[in-house]
Amino acid sequence: MRIDIVTIFPEFFGVLDVSLLGKARTSGIIDVAVHDLRDFTHDRHRTVDDTPYGGGAGMVMRPEPWGEALDSIVDAGSTVIFPSPAGERFTQATARELAAEQHLVFGCGRYEGIDQRVIDYASTKATVREISLGDYVLNGGEVAVMAMIEAVGRLIPGVIGNAASLDEESHEDGLLEYPSYTKPPEWRGLEVPPVLMGGNHGAIAAWRHEQQLERTTRVRPDLLGESGVAG
Ligand code: 6GU
């Protein structure tokens, strides 16, 4: 997969060099390029923002540098993602959809956002999605994009050594995951549930499913409604 990121803070993305995703980059499974939006300006001050038409607080990103950046990066097969608290909600299903794409382009907005014409223009050239991490406000899209790339990247074959570890985690089956335990069997007076040490795989699977239902009902009852999982 090819990933292009356009940002005024390219240094934010240094963390992509470490950990699992760093290895995926080194091995060529994921090819990431980070572009400084200011490299697409032509004035002495490398201006990327201006005051909003109609008034209001803050600054809006001007369309011209975005237009040049996107023209140099996007083609008809690209999926362009603008992180925004006003976008559709990012979920595990979104991550799976994006992991199936060949080319993702992330456009990180700052200030009060990007001139709407940039999103409208990009929509005439490629598939565009405005995506939000959740119902809270970040200062810009950079941290959100990092989270999306991590969620998407680990679903690409070869990025995670043990692909089976992907199947049983929170959200993959619409439920939160069951609690995990390892050695020792007793620690500071706290014991591992005996069923996990009994070797009865049917009983273990049933116990884990029960735990998933109990935790999901208690912490995230909204998930039960959406997934249609029967209690
Ligand atoms: Cl994607 N961007 C910003 N700026 N704030 C957010 C967000 C995204 N998702 C939640 N809050």
XYZ file of C-alpha atoms and ligand atoms in Angstrom:
242
model
C 0.000 0.000 0.000
C 1.092 3.532 -0.764
C 0.312 6.257 1.812
C 0.856 9.990 1.216
C 0.408 12.499 4.038
C 0.100 16.256 3.497
C 0.703 18.348 6.623
C 2.287 21.546 7.901
C 3.963 19.436 10.617
C 5.884 16.707 8.766
C 8.036 16.094 11.861
C 4.933 14.728 13.636
C 5.187 11.596 11.532
C 8.679 10.581 12.659
C 7.038 7.991 14.921
C 6.026 6.008 11.822
C 9.662 4.849 11.688
C 9.377 2.851 14.898
C 7.545 -0.295 15.918
C 5.552 -2.655 13.703
C 4.769 -0.025 11.122
C 8.422 0.928 10.879
C 9.215 -2.680 9.968
C 6.389 -2.705 7.408
C 7.923 0.388 5.828
C 11.426 -1.067 5.805
C 10.222 -4.314 4.246
C 8.276 -2.423 1.577
C 4.779 -3.623 2.537
C 3.765 -0.023 3.241
C 5.331 2.878 1.377
C 4.762 6.166 3.242
C 5.661 9.657 2.016
C 5.144 12.801 4.094
C 4.737 16.132 2.261
C 5.079 19.617 3.739
C 2.093 21.679 2.575
C 4.301 24.792 2.696
C 6.430 23.354 -0.130
C 3.406 24.065 -2.370
C 3.279 27.804 -1.534
C 4.996 30.497 -3.606
C 5.096 33.537 -1.323
C 8.005 34.553 0.886
C 6.132 33.693 4.076
C 4.930 30.302 2.810
C 1.376 31.251 3.770
C -1.168 28.432 4.118
C -4.034 30.146 5.986
C -6.202 33.232 6.008
C -9.215 34.767 7.780
C -12.626 33.161 7.197
C -15.124 34.734 4.805
C -18.247 35.589 6.773
C -16.244 36.229 9.913
C -15.665 34.093 12.948
C -12.782 32.917 15.067
C -9.544 31.398 13.845
C -7.993 30.877 10.449
C -8.925 28.722 7.473
C -6.429 26.942 5.213
C -6.318 28.542 1.750
C -7.102 26.327 -1.229
C -4.142 27.071 -3.535
C -1.360 25.081 -1.791
C -3.799 22.193 -1.227
C -4.729 22.203 -4.919
C -1.086 21.966 -5.999
C -0.280 19.303 -3.411
C -3.251 17.142 -4.371
C -2.583 17.580 -8.106
C 0.917 16.178 -7.599
C -0.171 13.237 -5.410
C -3.744 12.138 -6.213
C -4.929 10.064 -9.136
C -8.325 8.534 -9.951
C -7.513 5.372 -7.982
C -6.643 7.231 -4.759
C -8.770 7.461 -1.634
C -8.310 10.906 -0.095
C -9.040 11.201 3.619
C -9.531 14.507 5.365
C -9.483 13.979 9.140
C -12.158 16.177 10.689
C -14.314 16.194 13.817
C -17.174 16.879 11.371
C -16.565 13.659 9.451
C -18.059 10.153 9.545
C -16.971 8.101 12.550
C -13.822 5.966 12.194
C -14.498 2.349 13.242
C -12.872 -1.049 12.779
C -15.082 -1.418 9.678
C -13.585 1.804 8.272
C -10.102 0.453 8.988
C -10.910 -2.754 7.084
C -12.238 -0.776 4.110
C -9.159 1.454 3.971
C -6.817 -1.552 4.366
C -8.199 -2.892 1.057
C -7.152 0.239 -0.862
C -3.973 0.614 -2.918
C -3.387 4.322 -2.282
C -4.420 6.452 0.692
C -3.829 10.204 0.814
C -4.287 11.952 4.164
C -4.808 15.732 4.136
C -4.178 17.115 7.617
C -6.053 20.315 8.342
C -5.107 22.754 11.083
C -6.711 25.940 12.353
C -10.483 25.998 11.855
C -10.274 23.697 8.859
C -9.585 23.709 5.130
C -11.469 25.823 2.563
C -14.444 23.621 1.583
C -13.583 23.950 -2.116
C -10.510 21.760 -1.564
C -12.718 18.865 -0.455
C -15.189 19.557 -3.286
C -12.376 19.718 -5.852
C -10.712 16.554 -4.583
C -14.090 14.782 -4.841
C -14.056 15.395 -8.606
C -10.649 13.671 -8.916
C -10.834 10.718 -6.504
C -12.811 9.068 -3.712
C -12.925 11.439 -0.749
C -13.854 10.660 2.847
C -13.976 13.049 5.792
C -13.358 10.931 8.875
C -13.509 11.672 12.617
C -11.944 9.629 15.402
C -14.731 10.432 17.833
C -16.755 13.115 19.507
C -14.029 15.404 20.802
C -11.836 18.060 19.226
C -8.117 17.807 18.450
C -6.040 20.788 17.312
C -5.402 19.241 13.935
C -5.608 16.065 11.927
C -2.065 14.806 12.524
C -2.676 12.727 15.656
C -5.923 11.393 14.178
C -4.109 10.320 11.004
C -1.477 8.527 13.066
C -4.231 6.545 14.794
C -5.926 5.721 11.476
C -2.652 4.586 9.887
C -1.911 2.323 12.840
C -5.413 0.798 12.752
C -5.252 0.307 8.954
C -1.600 -0.737 8.737
C -1.922 -3.659 11.140
C -4.692 -5.154 8.962
C -2.452 -5.341 5.891
C -1.189 -8.900 5.343
C 2.391 -9.289 6.545
C 2.415 -6.340 8.939
C 1.423 -8.429 11.947
C 3.386 -11.669 12.292
C 0.557 -13.629 13.888
C -2.526 -12.955 11.741
C -4.697 -15.026 14.108
C -4.144 -12.400 16.800
C -6.262 -10.057 14.674
C -9.377 -12.227 14.859
C -10.105 -12.312 18.568
C -9.603 -8.691 19.557
C -12.073 -6.001 20.558
C -14.456 -4.822 17.823
C -13.659 -7.523 15.254
C -16.841 -9.443 16.155
C -18.820 -6.464 17.461
C -17.932 -7.251 21.072
C -15.180 -6.079 23.425
C -12.486 -8.665 24.001
C -12.301 -11.072 26.927
C -9.721 -10.567 29.741
C -6.325 -12.238 29.314
C -4.078 -13.904 31.899
C -0.567 -15.394 31.953
C 1.742 -16.890 34.564
C 1.958 -17.022 37.545
C -1.338 -18.754 38.454
C -1.541 -16.679 41.630
C -0.193 -13.145 42.024
C -0.602 -10.948 45.114
C -3.551 -13.047 46.228
C -5.290 -12.749 42.827
C -5.973 -16.003 40.968
C -6.307 -16.854 37.297
C -9.873 -18.098 36.618
C -9.604 -21.903 37.032
C -11.498 -22.631 33.777
C -8.520 -21.248 31.794
C -6.182 -23.801 33.358
C -8.501 -26.804 33.049
C -7.716 -27.643 29.412
C -11.397 -27.907 28.397
C -11.414 -25.869 25.206
C -15.193 -25.821 24.870
C -15.551 -24.510 28.421
C -12.817 -21.922 27.799
C -14.522 -20.649 24.626
C -17.880 -20.438 26.418
C -16.341 -18.584 29.382
C -14.569 -16.103 27.082
C -17.783 -15.401 25.154
C -19.654 -14.836 28.429
C -16.951 -12.422 29.540
C -17.210 -10.568 26.219
C -20.972 -10.197 26.596
C -20.715 -9.131 30.246
C -18.054 -6.493 29.538
C -19.804 -5.168 26.438
C -23.171 -4.932 28.217
C -21.581 -3.088 31.137
C -19.204 -0.734 29.268
C -20.565 -0.392 25.714
C -24.250 -1.383 25.503
C -24.447 0.685 22.287
C -22.372 -2.010 20.517
C -24.939 -4.720 21.281
C -27.659 -2.706 19.568
C -25.567 -2.108 16.452
C -24.153 -5.617 15.997
C -27.431 -7.392 16.670
C -25.586 -9.891 18.858
C -28.091 -11.914 20.852
C -27.442 -12.037 24.605
Cl -10.083 13.400 12.600
N -9.601 15.789 13.590
C -9.674 16.717 14.562
N -9.106 17.908 14.362
N -10.314 16.531 15.698
C -10.864 15.325 15.873
C -10.818 14.319 14.924
C -10.173 14.584 13.778
N -11.476 13.249 15.388
C -11.915 13.592 16.594
N -11.562 14.850 16.888
